[in-house]
Amino acid sequence: MQAATRRGTLYSLGSVNADFQVRVEARPGSAETLQAHHFTRLSGGKAANVAFLARKLGHEVHLLGCVGRDDLASQALDALVAAGVDVEGVARVPGPTGTAMIAVPPDGKKHILLATNANDAWSEQAADAARQRIESAAPPALLAIDCEIPAPIVARALDAAAARALPVVLDPSFADRVDPAWLPRLLAITPNLEEAAQLGGVDPQDRDAAVRAARRLRAGGTPLVFVKLPDGGCLFECGDGGALIEAPPVEVVDATGAGDAFTAALAVALLEEQPPIEAARFAVACSTCAVRGYGSQPSYPDRDEVELVAAAVHAKAGDGADAPWAR
């Protein structure tokens, strides 16, 4: 895969958090106190992660969201500013900044407790400012949205994107906030298997759940559906059929932010007008790179690393019904 030369502007709308992360030697869930180590404080949140990686992949990026009027706002934003992300569209609202508490066991499959805080406290002024920024976007540009913000803010952003003819990539987390009426307004949607099953009304334990859920989302009006699979690959569905994108084998150190890396890389590839199947390969390669390090943003790769891994990412045409849905 050759690196694309076309550059554009990515607008990333959604959650902005301060992350507090530790490693643990057992999976959380018992009544006992778990001893933890490797404590670190990081910038996080879906929109923040997408913005950080898109900037690292070479694009101009504007982050749209809310943080609190507290000391955690700097933790959430400083790494983004240092990376060159424009954070002028991040509003300060009363109360605390969004906070994620993350425990990473030896298998790397993180456990997250999320206090949405400022992410759910949008003021009318903040919502209107985000709308104006989207409506002022100069092409080529693309809007990436997640649903860790109130649904009315997402709906308003979709209106603004439509007015500007901006393509939209939606990460439908939280899935229960997604309005089915949004589907025809999207270019692409990037649920994980559980979210796809919830949105498609299927059993996520079913072997063919991803296939049927992706087809239902396509039938709902979204042209490009990318279901992120537990093994690091994805199932891709479009009008021309489907494909299974297989991730290369990798030792998982920490899966935190890997899904956001997928969405960011996919948005970048679509902004660059890469063919959808190549965009899927690029996204799988990026999320594969992301699980090899500790923390989300610190583990995100540069373009050269993604291109190298993408050469080992294979696409298998068809439904992907024989895909390994779990590790």
PDB file of C-alpha atoms in Angstrom, residues 26-219:
ATOM      1  CA  ALA A  26      -6.001 -10.592  37.707  1.00  0.00           C
ATOM      2  CA  ARG A  27      -9.175  -9.645  35.941  1.00  0.00           C
ATOM      3  CA  PRO A  28     -11.291  -7.192  37.978  1.00  0.00           C
ATOM      4  CA  GLY A  29     -14.566  -8.507  39.293  1.00  0.00           C
ATOM      5  CA  SER A  30     -13.931 -10.104  42.661  1.00  0.00           C
ATOM      6  CA  ALA A  31     -14.681  -8.531  46.013  1.00  0.00           C
ATOM      7  CA  GLU A  32     -10.995  -8.520  46.915  1.00  0.00           C
ATOM      8  CA  THR A  33      -8.742  -5.505  46.558  1.00  0.00           C
ATOM      9  CA  LEU A  34      -6.452  -5.966  43.555  1.00  0.00           C
ATOM     10  CA  GLN A  35      -2.888  -4.760  43.716  1.00  0.00           C
ATOM     11  CA  ALA A  36      -2.010  -2.585  40.730  1.00  0.00           C
ATOM     12  CA  HIS A  37       1.142  -1.181  39.157  1.00  0.00           C
ATOM     13  CA  HIS A  38       2.315   0.931  36.203  1.00  0.00           C
ATOM     14  CA  PHE A  39      -0.004   3.792  37.150  1.00  0.00           C
ATOM     15  CA  THR A  40      -0.132   6.487  34.488  1.00  0.00           C
ATOM     16  CA  ARG A  41      -2.168   9.612  33.713  1.00  0.00           C
ATOM     17  CA  LEU A  42      -2.991  10.204  30.070  1.00  0.00           C
ATOM     18  CA  SER A  43      -5.172  12.089  27.636  1.00  0.00           C
ATOM     19  CA  GLY A  44      -8.077   9.968  26.443  1.00  0.00           C
ATOM     20  CA  GLY A  45     -11.630   9.861  25.176  1.00  0.00           C
ATOM     21  CA  LYS A  46     -12.787   8.611  21.801  1.00  0.00           C
ATOM     22  CA  ALA A  47     -12.767  11.934  19.973  1.00  0.00           C
ATOM     23  CA  ALA A  48      -9.455  12.933  21.547  1.00  0.00           C
ATOM     24  CA  ASN A  49      -7.858   9.628  20.541  1.00  0.00           C
ATOM     25  CA  VAL A  50      -9.155   9.926  16.980  1.00  0.00           C
ATOM     26  CA  ALA A  51      -7.848  13.490  16.770  1.00  0.00           C
ATOM     27  CA  PHE A  52      -4.434  12.565  18.135  1.00  0.00           C
ATOM     28  CA  LEU A  53      -3.896   9.701  15.701  1.00  0.00           C
ATOM     29  CA  ALA A  54      -5.286  11.524  12.670  1.00  0.00           C
ATOM     30  CA  ARG A  55      -2.836  14.323  13.359  1.00  0.00           C
ATOM     31  CA  LYS A  56       0.000  11.814  13.708  1.00  0.00           C
ATOM     32  CA  LEU A  57      -0.999  10.396  10.320  1.00  0.00           C
ATOM     33  CA  GLY A  58      -0.465  13.798   8.745  1.00  0.00           C
ATOM     34  CA  HIS A  59      -3.752  15.680   8.644  1.00  0.00           C
ATOM     35  CA  GLU A  60      -5.015  18.965   9.998  1.00  0.00           C
ATOM     36  CA  VAL A  61      -7.343  18.090  12.870  1.00  0.00           C
ATOM     37  CA  HIS A  62      -9.940  20.041  14.841  1.00  0.00           C
ATOM     38  CA  LEU A  63     -11.232  18.543  18.097  1.00  0.00           C
ATOM     39  CA  LEU A  64     -14.799  19.398  19.124  1.00  0.00           C
ATOM     40  CA  GLY A  65     -15.949  18.524  22.623  1.00  0.00           C
ATOM     41  CA  CYS A  66     -16.236  19.668  26.213  1.00  0.00           C
ATOM     42  CA  VAL A  67     -13.971  19.558  29.254  1.00  0.00           C
ATOM     43  CA  GLY A  68     -14.625  20.769  32.759  1.00  0.00           C
ATOM     44  CA  ARG A  69     -13.344  23.841  34.527  1.00  0.00           C
ATOM     45  CA  ASP A  70     -10.890  21.837  36.580  1.00  0.00           C
ATOM     46  CA  ASP A  71      -7.246  20.768  36.658  1.00  0.00           C
ATOM     47  CA  LEU A  72      -8.025  17.573  34.714  1.00  0.00           C
ATOM     48  CA  ALA A  73      -8.762  19.612  31.584  1.00  0.00           C
ATOM     49  CA  SER A  74      -5.036  20.125  31.073  1.00  0.00           C
ATOM     50  CA  GLN A  75      -4.372  16.403  31.396  1.00  0.00           C
ATOM     51  CA  ALA A  76      -7.026  15.756  28.750  1.00  0.00           C
ATOM     52  CA  LEU A  77      -5.768  18.381  26.289  1.00  0.00           C
ATOM     53  CA  ASP A  78      -2.041  19.003  26.711  1.00  0.00           C
ATOM     54  CA  ALA A  79      -0.866  15.991  24.682  1.00  0.00           C
ATOM     55  CA  LEU A  80      -3.223  16.966  21.872  1.00  0.00           C
ATOM     56  CA  VAL A  81      -1.934  20.514  21.794  1.00  0.00           C
ATOM     57  CA  ALA A  82       1.642  19.222  21.744  1.00  0.00           C
ATOM     58  CA  ALA A  83       0.748  16.995  18.784  1.00  0.00           C
ATOM     59  CA  GLY A  84      -0.625  19.943  16.834  1.00  0.00           C
ATOM     60  CA  VAL A  85      -4.363  19.287  17.186  1.00  0.00           C
ATOM     61  CA  ASP A  86      -6.530  22.415  17.118  1.00  0.00           C
ATOM     62  CA  VAL A  87      -8.469  22.374  20.413  1.00  0.00           C
ATOM     63  CA  GLU A  88     -10.124  25.773  20.075  1.00  0.00           C
ATOM     64  CA  GLY A  89     -13.396  23.924  19.535  1.00  0.00           C
ATOM     65  CA  VAL A  90     -13.236  22.293  22.973  1.00  0.00           C
ATOM     66  CA  ALA A  91     -15.533  24.200  25.328  1.00  0.00           C
ATOM     67  CA  ARG A  92     -15.068  24.612  29.079  1.00  0.00           C
ATOM     68  CA  VAL A  93     -18.263  23.783  30.957  1.00  0.00           C
ATOM     69  CA  PRO A  94     -19.076  23.758  34.681  1.00  0.00           C
ATOM     70  CA  GLY A  95     -18.130  20.625  36.584  1.00  0.00           C
ATOM     71  CA  PRO A  96     -15.419  17.988  36.169  1.00  0.00           C
ATOM     72  CA  THR A  97     -13.718  16.785  33.005  1.00  0.00           C
ATOM     73  CA  GLY A  98     -14.670  13.326  31.752  1.00  0.00           C
ATOM     74  CA  THR A  99     -12.669  10.656  33.565  1.00  0.00           C
ATOM     75  CA  ALA A 100     -11.824   7.070  32.643  1.00  0.00           C
ATOM     76  CA  MET A 101     -10.386   4.592  35.142  1.00  0.00           C
ATOM     77  CA  ILE A 102      -8.728   1.746  33.263  1.00  0.00           C
ATOM     78  CA  ALA A 103      -7.425  -1.599  34.557  1.00  0.00           C
ATOM     79  CA  VAL A 104      -5.367  -3.694  32.144  1.00  0.00           C
ATOM     80  CA  PRO A 105      -4.907  -7.415  33.026  1.00  0.00           C
ATOM     81  CA  PRO A 106      -2.153  -9.622  31.560  1.00  0.00           C
ATOM     82  CA  ASP A 107      -4.176 -10.485  28.436  1.00  0.00           C
ATOM     83  CA  GLY A 108      -4.394  -6.784  27.585  1.00  0.00           C
ATOM     84  CA  LYS A 109      -8.201  -6.757  27.456  1.00  0.00           C
ATOM     85  CA  LYS A 110      -8.874  -3.608  29.424  1.00  0.00           C
ATOM     86  CA  HIS A 111     -11.686  -2.853  31.871  1.00  0.00           C
ATOM     87  CA  ILE A 112     -12.934   0.740  31.872  1.00  0.00           C
ATOM     88  CA  LEU A 113     -15.044   2.713  34.310  1.00  0.00           C
ATOM     89  CA  LEU A 114     -16.141   5.933  32.613  1.00  0.00           C
ATOM     90  CA  ALA A 115     -17.535   9.035  34.282  1.00  0.00           C
ATOM     91  CA  THR A 116     -18.794  11.061  31.308  1.00  0.00           C
ATOM     92  CA  ASN A 117     -18.965  14.324  33.308  1.00  0.00           C
ATOM     93  CA  ALA A 118     -18.337  17.274  30.932  1.00  0.00           C
ATOM     94  CA  ASN A 119     -18.974  15.089  27.888  1.00  0.00           C
ATOM     95  CA  ASP A 120     -22.649  15.025  28.867  1.00  0.00           C
ATOM     96  CA  ALA A 121     -22.814  18.655  30.020  1.00  0.00           C
ATOM     97  CA  TRP A 122     -22.893  20.544  26.723  1.00  0.00           C
ATOM     98  CA  SER A 123     -24.195  24.080  26.927  1.00  0.00           C
ATOM     99  CA  GLU A 124     -26.234  25.643  24.150  1.00  0.00           C
ATOM    100  CA  GLN A 125     -23.294  27.934  23.450  1.00  0.00           C
ATOM    101  CA  ALA A 126     -20.903  24.991  23.083  1.00  0.00           C
ATOM    102  CA  ALA A 127     -23.301  23.129  20.789  1.00  0.00           C
ATOM    103  CA  ASP A 128     -23.786  26.166  18.592  1.00  0.00           C
ATOM    104  CA  ALA A 129     -20.036  26.783  18.385  1.00  0.00           C
ATOM    105  CA  ALA A 130     -19.420  23.176  17.277  1.00  0.00           C
ATOM    106  CA  ARG A 131     -22.121  23.492  14.632  1.00  0.00           C
ATOM    107  CA  GLN A 132     -20.567  26.683  13.288  1.00  0.00           C
ATOM    108  CA  ARG A 133     -17.132  25.080  13.071  1.00  0.00           C
ATOM    109  CA  ILE A 134     -18.502  22.147  11.105  1.00  0.00           C
ATOM    110  CA  GLU A 135     -20.442  24.434   8.782  1.00  0.00           C
ATOM    111  CA  SER A 136     -17.280  26.460   8.116  1.00  0.00           C
ATOM    112  CA  ALA A 137     -15.235  23.396   7.084  1.00  0.00           C
ATOM    113  CA  ALA A 138     -13.421  23.811   3.785  1.00  0.00           C
ATOM    114  CA  PRO A 139     -13.186  20.676   1.620  1.00  0.00           C
ATOM    115  CA  PRO A 140     -11.641  18.212   1.517  1.00  0.00           C
ATOM    116  CA  ALA A 141     -12.839  17.497   5.038  1.00  0.00           C
ATOM    117  CA  LEU A 142     -14.518  14.702   6.996  1.00  0.00           C
ATOM    118  CA  LEU A 143     -16.374  14.558  10.308  1.00  0.00           C
ATOM    119  CA  ALA A 144     -15.782  11.690  12.764  1.00  0.00           C
ATOM    120  CA  ILE A 145     -18.315  11.410  15.606  1.00  0.00           C
ATOM    121  CA  ASP A 146     -18.705   9.140  18.615  1.00  0.00           C
ATOM    122  CA  CYS A 147     -21.778   8.742  20.795  1.00  0.00           C
ATOM    123  CA  GLU A 148     -20.207   9.369  24.196  1.00  0.00           C
ATOM    124  CA  ILE A 149     -21.898  12.773  24.017  1.00  0.00           C
ATOM    125  CA  PRO A 150     -25.636  13.579  24.100  1.00  0.00           C
ATOM    126  CA  ALA A 151     -27.665  12.413  21.107  1.00  0.00           C
ATOM    127  CA  PRO A 152     -29.021  15.920  20.356  1.00  0.00           C
ATOM    128  CA  ILE A 153     -25.434  17.147  19.882  1.00  0.00           C
ATOM    129  CA  VAL A 154     -24.776  14.327  17.410  1.00  0.00           C
ATOM    130  CA  ALA A 155     -28.007  15.128  15.553  1.00  0.00           C
ATOM    131  CA  ARG A 156     -27.081  18.793  15.322  1.00  0.00           C
ATOM    132  CA  ALA A 157     -23.632  17.899  14.007  1.00  0.00           C
ATOM    133  CA  LEU A 158     -25.162  15.656  11.353  1.00  0.00           C
ATOM    134  CA  ASP A 159     -27.358  18.553  10.233  1.00  0.00           C
ATOM    135  CA  ALA A 160     -24.296  20.795   9.988  1.00  0.00           C
ATOM    136  CA  ALA A 161     -22.352  18.162   8.057  1.00  0.00           C
ATOM    137  CA  ALA A 162     -25.221  17.710   5.624  1.00  0.00           C
ATOM    138  CA  ALA A 163     -25.377  21.459   5.052  1.00  0.00           C
ATOM    139  CA  ARG A 164     -21.686  21.396   4.168  1.00  0.00           C
ATOM    140  CA  ALA A 165     -21.824  18.053   2.288  1.00  0.00           C
ATOM    141  CA  LEU A 166     -19.241  16.582   4.646  1.00  0.00           C
ATOM    142  CA  PRO A 167     -18.902  12.791   4.800  1.00  0.00           C
ATOM    143  CA  VAL A 168     -19.408  11.384   8.307  1.00  0.00           C
ATOM    144  CA  VAL A 169     -17.868   8.361  10.040  1.00  0.00           C
ATOM    145  CA  LEU A 170     -19.738   7.315  13.197  1.00  0.00           C
ATOM    146  CA  ASP A 171     -18.392   5.260  16.092  1.00  0.00           C
ATOM    147  CA  PRO A 172     -21.715   4.132  17.635  1.00  0.00           C
ATOM    148  CA  SER A 173     -20.585   3.931  21.243  1.00  0.00           C
ATOM    149  CA  PHE A 174     -22.750   4.207  23.300  1.00  0.00           C
ATOM    150  CA  ALA A 175     -24.998   2.125  21.040  1.00  0.00           C
ATOM    151  CA  ASP A 176     -28.146   2.908  23.013  1.00  0.00           C
ATOM    152  CA  ARG A 177     -27.756   6.570  22.038  1.00  0.00           C
ATOM    153  CA  VAL A 178     -27.841   5.871  18.299  1.00  0.00           C
ATOM    154  CA  ASP A 179     -30.949   6.983  16.417  1.00  0.00           C
ATOM    155  CA  PRO A 180     -31.648   4.668  13.424  1.00  0.00           C
ATOM    156  CA  ALA A 181     -32.619   7.796  11.474  1.00  0.00           C
ATOM    157  CA  TRP A 182     -28.930   8.728  11.465  1.00  0.00           C
ATOM    158  CA  LEU A 183     -27.859   5.720   9.388  1.00  0.00           C
ATOM    159  CA  PRO A 184     -28.697   7.134   5.929  1.00  0.00           C
ATOM    160  CA  ARG A 185     -26.764  10.299   6.780  1.00  0.00           C
ATOM    161  CA  LEU A 186     -23.459   8.478   7.310  1.00  0.00           C
ATOM    162  CA  LEU A 187     -20.706   7.455   4.953  1.00  0.00           C
ATOM    163  CA  ALA A 188     -19.461   4.764   7.340  1.00  0.00           C
ATOM    164  CA  ILE A 189     -20.134   3.240  10.754  1.00  0.00           C
ATOM    165  CA  THR A 190     -17.604   1.387  12.947  1.00  0.00           C
ATOM    166  CA  PRO A 191     -19.316  -0.665  15.687  1.00  0.00           C
ATOM    167  CA  ASN A 192     -17.614  -3.430  17.588  1.00  0.00           C
ATOM    168  CA  LEU A 193     -19.334  -6.816  17.544  1.00  0.00           C
ATOM    169  CA  GLU A 194     -21.499  -6.150  20.613  1.00  0.00           C
ATOM    170  CA  GLU A 195     -22.576  -2.722  19.332  1.00  0.00           C
ATOM    171  CA  ALA A 196     -23.327  -4.103  15.874  1.00  0.00           C
ATOM    172  CA  ALA A 197     -25.419  -6.863  17.399  1.00  0.00           C
ATOM    173  CA  GLN A 198     -27.338  -4.371  19.534  1.00  0.00           C
ATOM    174  CA  LEU A 199     -27.949  -2.036  16.609  1.00  0.00           C
ATOM    175  CA  GLY A 200     -28.825  -4.906  14.273  1.00  0.00           C
ATOM    176  CA  GLY A 201     -31.010  -6.727  16.768  1.00  0.00           C
ATOM    177  CA  VAL A 202     -29.041  -9.992  16.710  1.00  0.00           C
ATOM    178  CA  ASP A 203     -27.412 -12.246  19.314  1.00  0.00           C
ATOM    179  CA  PRO A 204     -23.709 -11.309  19.621  1.00  0.00           C
ATOM    180  CA  GLN A 205     -22.890 -14.908  20.596  1.00  0.00           C
ATOM    181  CA  ASP A 206     -24.164 -16.169  17.254  1.00  0.00           C
ATOM    182  CA  ARG A 207     -21.296 -17.207  14.971  1.00  0.00           C
ATOM    183  CA  ASP A 208     -22.739 -15.212  12.065  1.00  0.00           C
ATOM    184  CA  ALA A 209     -23.860 -12.235  14.167  1.00  0.00           C
ATOM    185  CA  ALA A 210     -21.405  -9.781  12.600  1.00  0.00           C
ATOM    186  CA  VAL A 211     -22.499 -10.673   9.088  1.00  0.00           C
ATOM    187  CA  ARG A 212     -26.219 -10.311   9.790  1.00  0.00           C
ATOM    188  CA  ALA A 213     -25.770  -7.163  11.883  1.00  0.00           C
ATOM    189  CA  ALA A 214     -23.625  -5.524   9.201  1.00  0.00           C
ATOM    190  CA  ARG A 215     -26.206  -6.294   6.548  1.00  0.00           C
ATOM    191  CA  ARG A 216     -28.980  -4.802   8.663  1.00  0.00           C
ATOM    192  CA  LEU A 217     -26.959  -1.627   9.166  1.00  0.00           C
ATOM    193  CA  ARG A 218     -26.380  -1.482   5.413  1.00  0.00           C
ATOM    194  CA  ALA A 219     -30.105  -1.955   4.868  1.00  0.00           C
TER     195      ALA A 219
END
